[in-house]
Coordinates of C-alpha atoms and ligand atoms in Angstrom, one line a residue:
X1 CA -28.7 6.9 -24.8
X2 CA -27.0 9.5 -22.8
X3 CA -23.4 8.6 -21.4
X4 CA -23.3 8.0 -17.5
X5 CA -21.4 10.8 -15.6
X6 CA -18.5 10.3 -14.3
X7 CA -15.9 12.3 -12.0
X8 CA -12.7 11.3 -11.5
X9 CA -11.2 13.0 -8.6
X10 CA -7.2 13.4 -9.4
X11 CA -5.0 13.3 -12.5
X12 CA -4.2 9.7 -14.0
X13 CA -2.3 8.9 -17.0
X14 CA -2.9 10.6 -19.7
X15 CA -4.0 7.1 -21.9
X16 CA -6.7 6.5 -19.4
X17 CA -8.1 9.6 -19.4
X18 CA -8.2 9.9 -23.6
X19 CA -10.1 6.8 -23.1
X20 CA -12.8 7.6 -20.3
X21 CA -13.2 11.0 -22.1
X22 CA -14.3 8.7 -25.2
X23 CA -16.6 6.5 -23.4
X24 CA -18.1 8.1 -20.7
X25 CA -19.2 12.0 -19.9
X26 CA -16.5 12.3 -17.4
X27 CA -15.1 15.6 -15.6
X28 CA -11.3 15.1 -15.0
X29 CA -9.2 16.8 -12.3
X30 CA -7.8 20.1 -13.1
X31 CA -6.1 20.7 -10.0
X32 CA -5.3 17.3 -8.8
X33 CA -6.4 18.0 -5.5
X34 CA -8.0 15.4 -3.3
X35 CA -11.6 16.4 -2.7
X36 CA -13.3 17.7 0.9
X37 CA -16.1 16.2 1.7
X38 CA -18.3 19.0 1.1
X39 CA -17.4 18.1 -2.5
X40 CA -17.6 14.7 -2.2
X41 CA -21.6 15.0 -1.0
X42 CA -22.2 17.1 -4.0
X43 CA -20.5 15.3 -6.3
X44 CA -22.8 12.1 -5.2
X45 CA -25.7 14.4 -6.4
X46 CA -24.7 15.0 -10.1
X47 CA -22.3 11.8 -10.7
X48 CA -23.3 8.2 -11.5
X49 CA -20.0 6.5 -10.7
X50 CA -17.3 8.4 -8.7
X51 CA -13.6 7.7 -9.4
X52 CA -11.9 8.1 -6.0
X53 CA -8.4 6.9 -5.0
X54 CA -6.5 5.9 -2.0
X55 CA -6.2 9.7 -0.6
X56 CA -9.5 9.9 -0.6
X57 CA -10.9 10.0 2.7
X58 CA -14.7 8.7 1.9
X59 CA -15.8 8.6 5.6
X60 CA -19.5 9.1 7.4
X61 CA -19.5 13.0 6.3
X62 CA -18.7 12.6 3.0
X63 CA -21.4 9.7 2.9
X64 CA -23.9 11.9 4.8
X65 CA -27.0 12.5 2.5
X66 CA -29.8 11.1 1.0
X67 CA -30.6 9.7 -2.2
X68 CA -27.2 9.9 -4.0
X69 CA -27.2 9.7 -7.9
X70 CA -23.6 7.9 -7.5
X71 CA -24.2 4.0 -7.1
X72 CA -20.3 3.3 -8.6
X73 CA -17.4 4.1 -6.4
X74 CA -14.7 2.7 -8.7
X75 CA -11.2 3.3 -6.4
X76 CA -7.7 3.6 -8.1
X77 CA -5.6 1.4 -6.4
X78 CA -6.4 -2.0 -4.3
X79 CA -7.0 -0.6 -0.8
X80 CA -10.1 0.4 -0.2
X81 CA -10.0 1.3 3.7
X82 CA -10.3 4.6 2.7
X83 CA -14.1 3.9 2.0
X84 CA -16.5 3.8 5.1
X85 CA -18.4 0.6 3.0
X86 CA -21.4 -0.2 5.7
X87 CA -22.2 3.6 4.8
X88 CA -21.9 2.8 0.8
X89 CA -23.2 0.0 1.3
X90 CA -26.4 2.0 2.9
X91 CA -26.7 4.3 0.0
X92 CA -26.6 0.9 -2.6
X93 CA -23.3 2.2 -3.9
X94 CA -21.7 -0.5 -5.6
X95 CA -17.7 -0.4 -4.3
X96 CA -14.6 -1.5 -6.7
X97 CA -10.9 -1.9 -6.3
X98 CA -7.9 -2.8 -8.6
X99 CA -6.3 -5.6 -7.1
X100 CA -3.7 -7.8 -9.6
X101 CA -2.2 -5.1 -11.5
X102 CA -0.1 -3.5 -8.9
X103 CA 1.3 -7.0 -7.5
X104 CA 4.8 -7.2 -9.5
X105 CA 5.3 -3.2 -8.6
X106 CA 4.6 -3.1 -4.9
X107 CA 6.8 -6.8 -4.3
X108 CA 9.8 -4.6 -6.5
X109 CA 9.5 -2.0 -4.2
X110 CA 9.1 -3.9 -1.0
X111 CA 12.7 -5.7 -2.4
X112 CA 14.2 -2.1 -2.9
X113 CA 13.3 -1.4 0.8
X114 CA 14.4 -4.0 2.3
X115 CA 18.2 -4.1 0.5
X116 CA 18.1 0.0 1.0
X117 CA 17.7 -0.5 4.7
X118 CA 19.8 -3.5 5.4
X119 CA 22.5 -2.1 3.1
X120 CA 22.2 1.1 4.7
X121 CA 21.4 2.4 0.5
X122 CA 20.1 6.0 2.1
X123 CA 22.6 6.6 4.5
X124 CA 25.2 6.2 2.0
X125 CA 23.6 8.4 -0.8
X126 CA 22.9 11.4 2.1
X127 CA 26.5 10.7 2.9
X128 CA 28.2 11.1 -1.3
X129 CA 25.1 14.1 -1.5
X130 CA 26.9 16.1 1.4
X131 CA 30.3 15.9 0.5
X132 CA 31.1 13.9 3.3
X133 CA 32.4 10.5 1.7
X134 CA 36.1 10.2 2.4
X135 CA 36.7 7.0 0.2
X136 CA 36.6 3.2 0.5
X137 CA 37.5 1.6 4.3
X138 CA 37.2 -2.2 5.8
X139 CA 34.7 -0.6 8.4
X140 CA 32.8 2.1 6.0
X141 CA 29.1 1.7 6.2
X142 CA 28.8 -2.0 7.1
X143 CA 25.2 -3.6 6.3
X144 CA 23.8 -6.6 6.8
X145 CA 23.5 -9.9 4.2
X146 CA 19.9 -10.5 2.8
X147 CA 20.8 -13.5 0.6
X148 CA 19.9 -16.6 2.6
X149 CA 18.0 -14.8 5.7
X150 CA 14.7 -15.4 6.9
X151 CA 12.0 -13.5 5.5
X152 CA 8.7 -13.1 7.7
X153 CA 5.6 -12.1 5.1
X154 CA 3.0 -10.5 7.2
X155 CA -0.6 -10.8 4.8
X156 CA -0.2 -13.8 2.6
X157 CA -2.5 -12.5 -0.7
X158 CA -1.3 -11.3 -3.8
X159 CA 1.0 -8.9 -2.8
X160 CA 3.1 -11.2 -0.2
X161 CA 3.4 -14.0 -2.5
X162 CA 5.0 -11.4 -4.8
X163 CA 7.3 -10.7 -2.4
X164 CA 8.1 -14.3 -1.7
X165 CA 8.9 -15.3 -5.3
X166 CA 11.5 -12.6 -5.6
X167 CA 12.9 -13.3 -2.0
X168 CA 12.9 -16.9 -2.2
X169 CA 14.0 -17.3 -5.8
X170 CA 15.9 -14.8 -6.5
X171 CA 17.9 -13.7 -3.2
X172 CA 17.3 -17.7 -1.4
X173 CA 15.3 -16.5 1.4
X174 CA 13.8 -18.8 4.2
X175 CA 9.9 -17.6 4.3
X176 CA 7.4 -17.7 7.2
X177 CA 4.0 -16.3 6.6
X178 CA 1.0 -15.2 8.6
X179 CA -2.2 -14.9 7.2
X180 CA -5.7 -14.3 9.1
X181 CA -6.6 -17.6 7.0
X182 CA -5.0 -20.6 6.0
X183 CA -3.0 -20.9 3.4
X184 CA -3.5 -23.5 0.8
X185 CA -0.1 -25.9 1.1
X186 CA 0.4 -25.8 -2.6
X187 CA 0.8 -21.9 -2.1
X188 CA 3.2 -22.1 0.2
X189 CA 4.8 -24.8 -2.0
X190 CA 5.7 -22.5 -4.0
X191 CA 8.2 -20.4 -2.2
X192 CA 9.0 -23.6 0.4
X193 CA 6.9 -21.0 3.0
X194 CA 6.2 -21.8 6.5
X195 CA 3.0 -20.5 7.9
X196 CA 3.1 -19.4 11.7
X197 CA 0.4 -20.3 14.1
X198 CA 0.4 -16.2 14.6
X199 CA 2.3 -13.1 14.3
X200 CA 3.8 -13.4 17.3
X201 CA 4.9 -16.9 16.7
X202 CA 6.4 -15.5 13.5
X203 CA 8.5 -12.1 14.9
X204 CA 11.1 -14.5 16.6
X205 CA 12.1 -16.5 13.8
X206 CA 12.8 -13.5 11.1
X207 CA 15.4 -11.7 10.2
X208 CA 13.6 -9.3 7.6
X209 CA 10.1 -8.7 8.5
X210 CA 7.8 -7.5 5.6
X211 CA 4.1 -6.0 6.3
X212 CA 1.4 -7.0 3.3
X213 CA -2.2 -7.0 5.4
X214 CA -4.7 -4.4 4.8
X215 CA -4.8 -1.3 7.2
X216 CA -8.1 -0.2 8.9
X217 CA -9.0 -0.1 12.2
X218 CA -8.6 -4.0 11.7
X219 CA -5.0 -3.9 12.1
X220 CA -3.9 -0.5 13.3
X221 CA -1.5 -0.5 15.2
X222 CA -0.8 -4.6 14.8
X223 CA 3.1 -3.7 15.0
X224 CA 3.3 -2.0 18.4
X225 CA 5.8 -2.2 21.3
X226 CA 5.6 -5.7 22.9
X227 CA 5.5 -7.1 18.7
X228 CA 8.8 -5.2 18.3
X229 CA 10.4 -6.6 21.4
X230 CA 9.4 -9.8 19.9
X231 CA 11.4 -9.6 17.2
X232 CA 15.6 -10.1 16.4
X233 CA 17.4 -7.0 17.7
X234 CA 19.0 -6.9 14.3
X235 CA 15.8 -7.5 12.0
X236 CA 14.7 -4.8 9.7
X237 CA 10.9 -4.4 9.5
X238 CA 9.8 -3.1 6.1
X239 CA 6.1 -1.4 5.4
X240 CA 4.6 -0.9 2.1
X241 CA 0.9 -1.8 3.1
X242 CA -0.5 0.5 5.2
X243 CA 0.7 3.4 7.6
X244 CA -1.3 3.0 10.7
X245 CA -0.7 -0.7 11.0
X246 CA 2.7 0.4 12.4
X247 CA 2.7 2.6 15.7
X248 CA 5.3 5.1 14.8
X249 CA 6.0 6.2 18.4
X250 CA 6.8 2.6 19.1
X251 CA 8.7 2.0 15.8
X252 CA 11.0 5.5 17.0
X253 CA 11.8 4.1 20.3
X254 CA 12.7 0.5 19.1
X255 CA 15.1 2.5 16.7
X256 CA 16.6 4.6 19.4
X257 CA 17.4 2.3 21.4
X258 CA 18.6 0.0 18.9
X259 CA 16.1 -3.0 19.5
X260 CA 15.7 -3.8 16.0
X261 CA 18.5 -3.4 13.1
X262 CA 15.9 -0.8 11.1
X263 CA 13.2 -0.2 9.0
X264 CA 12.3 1.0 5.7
X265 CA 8.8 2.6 5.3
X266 CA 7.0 3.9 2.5
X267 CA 3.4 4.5 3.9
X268 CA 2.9 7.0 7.2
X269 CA 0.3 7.4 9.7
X270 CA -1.4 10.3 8.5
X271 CA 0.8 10.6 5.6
X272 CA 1.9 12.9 3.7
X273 CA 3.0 14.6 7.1
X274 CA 5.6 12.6 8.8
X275 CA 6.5 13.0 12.2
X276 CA 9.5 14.6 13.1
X277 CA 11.2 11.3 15.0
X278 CA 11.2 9.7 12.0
X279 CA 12.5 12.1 10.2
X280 CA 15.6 12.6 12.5
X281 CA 16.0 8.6 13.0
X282 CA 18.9 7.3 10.7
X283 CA 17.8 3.9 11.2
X284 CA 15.3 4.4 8.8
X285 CA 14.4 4.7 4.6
X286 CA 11.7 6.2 4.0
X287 CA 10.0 6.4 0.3
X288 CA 7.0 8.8 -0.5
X289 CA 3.8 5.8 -0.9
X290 CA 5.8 4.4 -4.3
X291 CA 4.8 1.1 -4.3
X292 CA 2.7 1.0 -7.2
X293 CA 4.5 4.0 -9.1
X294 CA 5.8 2.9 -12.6
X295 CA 3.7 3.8 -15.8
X296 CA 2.7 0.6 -16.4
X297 CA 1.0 -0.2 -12.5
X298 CA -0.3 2.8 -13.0
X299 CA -2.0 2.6 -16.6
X300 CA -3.5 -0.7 -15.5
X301 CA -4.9 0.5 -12.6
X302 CA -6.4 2.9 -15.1
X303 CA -7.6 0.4 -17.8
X304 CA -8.7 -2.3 -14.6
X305 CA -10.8 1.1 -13.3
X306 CA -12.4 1.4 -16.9
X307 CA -13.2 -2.6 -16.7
X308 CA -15.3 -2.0 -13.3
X309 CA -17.2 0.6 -15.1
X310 CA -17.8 -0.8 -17.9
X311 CA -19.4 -3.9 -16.1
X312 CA -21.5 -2.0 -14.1
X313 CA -23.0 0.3 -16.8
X314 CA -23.8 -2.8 -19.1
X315 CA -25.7 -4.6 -16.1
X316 CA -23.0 -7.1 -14.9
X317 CA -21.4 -7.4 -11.9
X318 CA -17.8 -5.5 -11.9
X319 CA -15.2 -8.1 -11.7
X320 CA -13.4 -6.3 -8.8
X321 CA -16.6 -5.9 -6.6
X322 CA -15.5 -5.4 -3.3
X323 CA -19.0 -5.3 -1.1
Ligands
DGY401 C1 -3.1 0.9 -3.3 O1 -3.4 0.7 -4.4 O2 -3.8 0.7 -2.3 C2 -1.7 1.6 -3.0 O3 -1.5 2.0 -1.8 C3 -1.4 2.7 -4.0 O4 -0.9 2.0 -5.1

């Protein structure tokens, strides 16, 4: 029987693509260029499972044709907003994910973040970088204490309970939650969490605030003005989920006029263009989408990928369906 086709539409580690080469008829990215969606529709025509990731925009035009071959859209990486679904959905196209495997990663970077801002990490490596460090002083660079704060956890799923374990057990953290559902009390057991009636119940109380919810039009702009007046003028909000659920022009004033302590970012509106406000603000790390950046997130995601198609061309239902 002939292999099913498969394109894959950027690089991915090198084991993973030994592997799909060996199992499947796959075309690999030469250029590791995201695709248009001219490209997209006519790689729907000659593909049975399409191997997008996160920078892939898969919206109505790229979804707009009839009969597609492709009924597998196996995504690298856990969000999947990316992917207009009711129009997959329309087409039969079976949608998949790879949620667990980038957990650990994404909570280590959330950590990194959050000390870089509060301990002002980037201002102090610009500073040694440009010659301008003039030695050791009482009043040099002052931060702000994480051990023992209050840690508010915006998206309670795998992710933010990640981020809890390391905060709570490692650096003593309080933690309040909010989750669009209830969270099971021997979850929050766990990490001795709170969960707050709402997000805005929650911004008050936190001293670190820490964004884990999926993006979409769901929750753009969920962090917007009136959230960020809500919370401690010296809190630090940190976002490794999404870059729209923050609105950056907000985010710049609140940091000009000093209304929070700072932020750390490592997801943008629009990204990979940043606008120039942030880049100017001081107030602010900023890391290029990392979260899930160490070889071995990364070769899971790869191997978890290979799982989903795998199930679905032997008949079963892949194990990280999302629709
Ligand atoms: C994801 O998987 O959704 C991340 O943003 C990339 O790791």
């Amino acid at each position: 029987m002939a292999k099913p086709k498969v394109l894959v539409t950027r690089r991915w580690p090198a084991a993973v693509e030994a592997q799909l080469a060996e199992k499947f008829d796959v075309v690999l990215s030469n250029n590791d260029v995201a695709l248009r969606p001219c490209e997209f529709r006519e790689a729907f025509k000659d593909f049975d499972a399409v191997l997008p990731t996160v920078t892939d925009k898969i919206g109505p035009d790229a979804l707009e044709l009839t009969n597609p071959r492709t009924k597998l859209l196996a995504n690298y990486g856990v969000g999947f907003t990316h992917i207009d679904l009711p129009r997959a959905n329309s087409h039969g196209m079976v949608v998949t994910n790879t949620p667990d495997v980038l957990s650990e990663c994404t909570a280590d970077l959330a950590m990194t973040l959050m000390l870089m801002a509060a301990r002002r990490a980037g201002e102090g490596e610009r500073e040694i970088r440009a010659g301008r460090w003039t030695g050791w002083r009482p009043t040099h660079l002052v931060g702000t204490k994480v051990s023992g704060k209050t840690l508010g956890i915006v998206g309670f799923g795998r992710i933010g309970q990640e981020v809890a374990r390391r905060a709570h057990h490692g650096f003593g953290m309080d933690i309040i939650v909010h989750n669009r559902s209830r969270v099971a009390p021997d979850i929050l057991a766990r990490f001795n969490a709170k969960q707050a009636d709402d997000l805005d119940a929650l911004l008050p109380q936190c001293d670190f605030v820490s964004l884990h919810c999926p993006g979409g039009a769901e929750n753009r702009h969920l962090i917007n003005a009136r959230r960020l007046d809500l919370m401690r003028p010296g809190a630090f909000l940190i976002n490794t989920a999404r870059g729209e659920v923050i609105n950056e022009c907000d985010l710049v004033q609140a940091l000009t006029f000093d209304t929070i302590g700072g932020a750390a970012l490592d997801v943008f509106d629009g990204e990979p263009n940043i606008a120039q406000p942030l880049l100017d603000s001081d107030r602010l790390v900023m890391l290029p989408h990392l979260g899930s950046a160490t070889a071995e997130a990364r070769e899971d995601m790869g191997f978890r990928v290979m799982n989903n198609l795998e199930a679905f061309f032997n008949g079963e239902t892949p194990p990280d369906r999302v629709n």
